Coordinates of C-alpha atoms and ligand atoms in Angstrom, one line a residue:
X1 CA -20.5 16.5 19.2
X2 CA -22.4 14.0 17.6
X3 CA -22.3 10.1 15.9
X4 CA -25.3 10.2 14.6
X5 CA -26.0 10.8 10.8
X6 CA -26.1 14.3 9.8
X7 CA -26.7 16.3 6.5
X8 CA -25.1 19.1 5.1
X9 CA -27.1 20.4 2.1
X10 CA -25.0 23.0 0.6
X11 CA -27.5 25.5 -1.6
X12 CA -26.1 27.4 -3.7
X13 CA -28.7 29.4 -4.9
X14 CA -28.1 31.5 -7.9
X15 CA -24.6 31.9 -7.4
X16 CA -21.1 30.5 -8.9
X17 CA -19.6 29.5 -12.2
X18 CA -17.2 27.1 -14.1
X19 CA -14.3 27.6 -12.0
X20 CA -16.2 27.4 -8.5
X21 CA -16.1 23.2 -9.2
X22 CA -12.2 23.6 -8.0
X23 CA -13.5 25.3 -4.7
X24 CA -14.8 21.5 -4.3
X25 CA -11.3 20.2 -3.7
X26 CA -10.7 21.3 0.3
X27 CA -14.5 19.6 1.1
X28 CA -13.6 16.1 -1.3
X29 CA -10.1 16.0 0.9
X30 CA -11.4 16.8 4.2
X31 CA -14.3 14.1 3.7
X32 CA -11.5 11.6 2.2
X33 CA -9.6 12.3 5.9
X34 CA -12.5 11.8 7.3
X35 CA -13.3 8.5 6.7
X36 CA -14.5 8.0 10.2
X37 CA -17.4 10.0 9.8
X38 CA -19.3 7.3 7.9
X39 CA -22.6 9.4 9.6
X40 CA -21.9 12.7 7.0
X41 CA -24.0 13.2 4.7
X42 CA -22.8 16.0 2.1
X43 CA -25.1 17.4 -0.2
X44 CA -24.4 20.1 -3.5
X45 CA -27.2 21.7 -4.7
X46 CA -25.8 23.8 -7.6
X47 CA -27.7 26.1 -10.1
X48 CA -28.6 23.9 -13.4
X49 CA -26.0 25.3 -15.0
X50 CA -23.2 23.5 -12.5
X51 CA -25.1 20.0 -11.8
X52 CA -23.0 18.3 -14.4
X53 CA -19.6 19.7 -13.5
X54 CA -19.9 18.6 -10.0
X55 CA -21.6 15.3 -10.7
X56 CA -18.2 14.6 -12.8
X57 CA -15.8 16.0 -9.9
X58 CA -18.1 14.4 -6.7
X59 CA -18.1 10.7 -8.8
X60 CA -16.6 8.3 -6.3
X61 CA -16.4 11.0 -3.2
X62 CA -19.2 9.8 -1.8
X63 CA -20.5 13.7 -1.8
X64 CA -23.8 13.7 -3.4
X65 CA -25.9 16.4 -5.9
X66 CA -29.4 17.7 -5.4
X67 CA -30.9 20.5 -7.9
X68 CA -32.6 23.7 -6.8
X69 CA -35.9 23.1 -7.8
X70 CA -37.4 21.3 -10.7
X71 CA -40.6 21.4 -13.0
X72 CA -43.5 18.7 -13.1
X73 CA -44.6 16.6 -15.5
X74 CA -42.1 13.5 -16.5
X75 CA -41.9 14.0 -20.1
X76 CA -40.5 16.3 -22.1
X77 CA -42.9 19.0 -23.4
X78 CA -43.2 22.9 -23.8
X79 CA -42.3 25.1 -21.0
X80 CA -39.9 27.1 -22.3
X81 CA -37.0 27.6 -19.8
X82 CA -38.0 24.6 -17.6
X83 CA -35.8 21.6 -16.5
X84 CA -38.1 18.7 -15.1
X85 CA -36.9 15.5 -12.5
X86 CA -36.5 13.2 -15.2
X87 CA -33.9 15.1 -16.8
X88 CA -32.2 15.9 -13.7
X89 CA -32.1 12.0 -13.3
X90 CA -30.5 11.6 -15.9
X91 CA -27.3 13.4 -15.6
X92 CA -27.0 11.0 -11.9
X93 CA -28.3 13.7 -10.2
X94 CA -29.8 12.3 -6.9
X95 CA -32.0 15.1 -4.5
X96 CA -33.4 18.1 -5.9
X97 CA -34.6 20.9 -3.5
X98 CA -38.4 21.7 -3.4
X99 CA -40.9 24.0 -1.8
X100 CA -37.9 26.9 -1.1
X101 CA -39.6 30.1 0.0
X102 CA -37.5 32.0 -2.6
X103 CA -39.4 29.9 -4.9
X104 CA -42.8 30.3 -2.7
X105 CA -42.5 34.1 -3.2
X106 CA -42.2 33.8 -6.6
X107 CA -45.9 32.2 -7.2
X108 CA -45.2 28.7 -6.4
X109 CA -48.0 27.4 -4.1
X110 CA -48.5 24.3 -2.2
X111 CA -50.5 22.6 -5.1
X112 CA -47.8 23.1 -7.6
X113 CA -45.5 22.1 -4.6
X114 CA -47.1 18.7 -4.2
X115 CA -47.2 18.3 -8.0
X116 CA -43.4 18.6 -8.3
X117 CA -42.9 16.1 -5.2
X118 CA -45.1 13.6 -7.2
X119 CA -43.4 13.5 -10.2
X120 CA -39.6 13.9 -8.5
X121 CA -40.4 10.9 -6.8
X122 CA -41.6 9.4 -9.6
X123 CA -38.1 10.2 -11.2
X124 CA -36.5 8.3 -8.5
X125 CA -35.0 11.9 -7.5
X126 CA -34.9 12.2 -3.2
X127 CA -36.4 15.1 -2.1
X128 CA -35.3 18.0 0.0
X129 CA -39.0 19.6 1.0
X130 CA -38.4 23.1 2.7
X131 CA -41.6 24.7 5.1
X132 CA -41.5 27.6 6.9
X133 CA -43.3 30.5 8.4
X134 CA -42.7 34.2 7.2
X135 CA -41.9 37.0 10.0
X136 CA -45.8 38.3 9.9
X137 CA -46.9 34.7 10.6
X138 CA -44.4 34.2 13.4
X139 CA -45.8 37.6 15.1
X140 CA -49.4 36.4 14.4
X141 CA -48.4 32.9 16.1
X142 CA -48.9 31.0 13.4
X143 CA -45.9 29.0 12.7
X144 CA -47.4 25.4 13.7
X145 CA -50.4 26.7 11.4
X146 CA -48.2 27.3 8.9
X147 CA -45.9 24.2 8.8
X148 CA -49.4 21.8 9.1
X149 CA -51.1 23.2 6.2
X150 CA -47.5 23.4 3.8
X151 CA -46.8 19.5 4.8
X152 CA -50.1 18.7 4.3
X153 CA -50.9 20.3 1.4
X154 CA -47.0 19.6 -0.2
X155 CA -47.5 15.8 0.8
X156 CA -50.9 15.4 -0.2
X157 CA -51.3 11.9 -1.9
X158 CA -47.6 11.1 -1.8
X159 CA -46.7 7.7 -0.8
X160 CA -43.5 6.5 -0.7
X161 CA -42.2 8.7 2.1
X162 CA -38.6 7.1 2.0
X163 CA -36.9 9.5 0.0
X164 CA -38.4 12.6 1.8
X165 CA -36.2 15.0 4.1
X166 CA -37.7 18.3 5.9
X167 CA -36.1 21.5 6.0
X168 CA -37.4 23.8 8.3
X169 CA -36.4 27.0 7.1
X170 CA -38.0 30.2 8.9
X171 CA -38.6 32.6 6.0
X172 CA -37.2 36.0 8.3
X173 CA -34.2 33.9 9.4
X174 CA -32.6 33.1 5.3
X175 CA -30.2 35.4 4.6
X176 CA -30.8 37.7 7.9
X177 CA -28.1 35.8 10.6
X178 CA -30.8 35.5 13.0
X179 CA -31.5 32.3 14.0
X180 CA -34.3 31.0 16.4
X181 CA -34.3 30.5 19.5
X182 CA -32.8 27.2 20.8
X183 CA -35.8 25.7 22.8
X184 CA -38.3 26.9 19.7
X185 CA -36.0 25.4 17.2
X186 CA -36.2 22.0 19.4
X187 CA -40.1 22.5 19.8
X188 CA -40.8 22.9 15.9
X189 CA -38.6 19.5 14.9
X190 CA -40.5 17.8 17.3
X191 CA -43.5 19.4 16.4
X192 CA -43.1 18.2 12.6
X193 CA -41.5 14.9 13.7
X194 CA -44.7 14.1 15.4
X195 CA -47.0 14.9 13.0
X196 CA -45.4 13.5 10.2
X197 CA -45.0 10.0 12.0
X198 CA -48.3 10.4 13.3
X199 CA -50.8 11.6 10.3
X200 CA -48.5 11.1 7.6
X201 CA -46.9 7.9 7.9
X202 CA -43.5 8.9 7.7
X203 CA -41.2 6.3 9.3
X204 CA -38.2 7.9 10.3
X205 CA -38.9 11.6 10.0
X206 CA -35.6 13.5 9.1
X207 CA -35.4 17.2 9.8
X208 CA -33.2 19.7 8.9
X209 CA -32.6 23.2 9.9
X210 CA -32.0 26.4 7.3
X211 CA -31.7 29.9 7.6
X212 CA -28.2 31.7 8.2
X213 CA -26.0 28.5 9.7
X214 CA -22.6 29.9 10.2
X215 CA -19.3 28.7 11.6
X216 CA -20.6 30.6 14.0
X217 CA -23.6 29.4 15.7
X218 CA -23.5 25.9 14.4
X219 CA -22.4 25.6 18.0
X220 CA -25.4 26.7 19.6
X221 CA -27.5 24.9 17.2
X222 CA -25.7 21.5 17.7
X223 CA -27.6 21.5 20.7
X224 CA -30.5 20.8 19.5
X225 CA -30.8 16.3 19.2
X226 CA -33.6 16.1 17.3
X227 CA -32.4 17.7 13.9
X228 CA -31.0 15.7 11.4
X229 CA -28.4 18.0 9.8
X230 CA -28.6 21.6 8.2
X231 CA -29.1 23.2 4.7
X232 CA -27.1 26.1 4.3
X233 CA -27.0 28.5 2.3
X234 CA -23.9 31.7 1.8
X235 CA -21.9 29.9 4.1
X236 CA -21.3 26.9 2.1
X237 CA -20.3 28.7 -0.8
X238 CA -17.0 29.0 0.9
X239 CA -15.3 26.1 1.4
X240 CA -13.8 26.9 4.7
X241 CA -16.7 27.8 6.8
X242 CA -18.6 24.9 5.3
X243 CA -15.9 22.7 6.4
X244 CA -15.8 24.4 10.1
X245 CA -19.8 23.7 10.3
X246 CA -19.0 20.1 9.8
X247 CA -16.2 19.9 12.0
X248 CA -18.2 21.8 15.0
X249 CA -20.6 19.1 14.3
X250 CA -18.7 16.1 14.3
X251 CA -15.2 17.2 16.8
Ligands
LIG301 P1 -28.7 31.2 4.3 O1 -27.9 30.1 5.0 O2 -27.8 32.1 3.4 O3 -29.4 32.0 5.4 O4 -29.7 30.5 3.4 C1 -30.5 29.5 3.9 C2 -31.2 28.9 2.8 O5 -32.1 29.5 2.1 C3 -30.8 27.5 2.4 O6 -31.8 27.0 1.5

């Protein structure tokens, strides 16, 4: 139970199609029922493919889109295949996803990281900046490591911190249904909370937790007063459990 305002990123990933804009309807009405909850903050992040379909069905829901990822540079230009902030600014897009490990394993590094923070920002695009440690580093005790040197290196000469949410999202817990341990989970937000405040100037630090939320758990993981909301991932491709997270949240 909580009044205080909390996200729900929904990521997609590299799923749905056309007709999945309709599965929108049961999460528009429940939010219009739910006027009350003036502290929910819902988040879409389609593939590219979908951003403009649900910009057009979210317009005047108060539900908001975010992108996947995004290229740098804020002009258009060569890279065959790529999709940079500006243009995803364009179509009223308004947070775009950064810094996911599924991108991370791919090749994308911390420098090219912080280069695509720069110029989103510079788009006027909020950012949704993902850390987090891989199961090796967890067993070698180097989470904190970890997270430090990704924040610092993804944040390196950015300025205007406003528009800048974490996501903590342990690499072994995506996709696996394991989630960490309560009192770990509640160390690490305060962990990052601290340091951003303290060495990066952040404000009002936002965290957010990812990695196999589910109806389920959210319970368990509603414990936990420091976070600032949750990006999920399969389970807010259904409609249903997505709505069921929020509830156990709010109820
Ligand atoms: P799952 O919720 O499917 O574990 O995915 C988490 C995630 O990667 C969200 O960005």
């Amino acid at each position: 139970m909580t009044n205080k305002l909390r996200y729900f990123v929904a990521n997609w990933k590299m799923f749905g199609h056309l007709k999945s804009v309709n599965s929108l309807n049961k999460v528009i009405n429940f939010k219009k029922k739910n006027k009350k909850a003036k502290n929910l903050k819902i988040i879409y992040c389609p593939p590219f493919t979908l951003i403009y379909p649900f910009i057009q069905k979210l317009k005047k829901t108060g539900i908001k889109t975010g992108a996947q990822n995004c290229n740098f540079g804020s002009n258009y230009g060569p890279p065959t295949g790529s999709i940079n902030a500006m243009m995803i600014k364009s179509l009223n897009c308004e947070y775009v996803i950064l810094g996911h490990s599924e991108n991370r394993a791919k090749g994308e590094n911390d420098n090219i990281i912080n280069k695509k923070i720069i110029s989103a920002l510079e788009s006027k695009l909020k950012i949704i900046f993902c850390i987090g440690e891989t199961s090796t580093q967890k067993k070698r005790k180097l989470t904190k490591k970890t997270l430090l040197s990704q924040l610092s290196k993804g944040l390196k000469k950015v300025k205007n911190k406003k528009n800048i949410l974490i996501a903590y999202e342990p690499v072994w817990s995506i996709g696996s249904g394991i989630i960490p341990k309560i009192k770990d989970l509640e160390n690490i937000s305060n962990y990052i909370k601290l340091f951003l405040a303290n060495n990066m100037k952040f404000k009002n630090p936002k965290v957010l937790y990812g990695g196999s939320v589910n109806p389920k758990n959210i319970s368990l993981l509603n414990k936990i007063k420091n976070l600032d909301g949750f990006l999920i991932g399969g389970a807010s491709q259904n409609s249903d459990k997505f709505i069921d997270i929020i509830k156990k949240t709010f109820n």
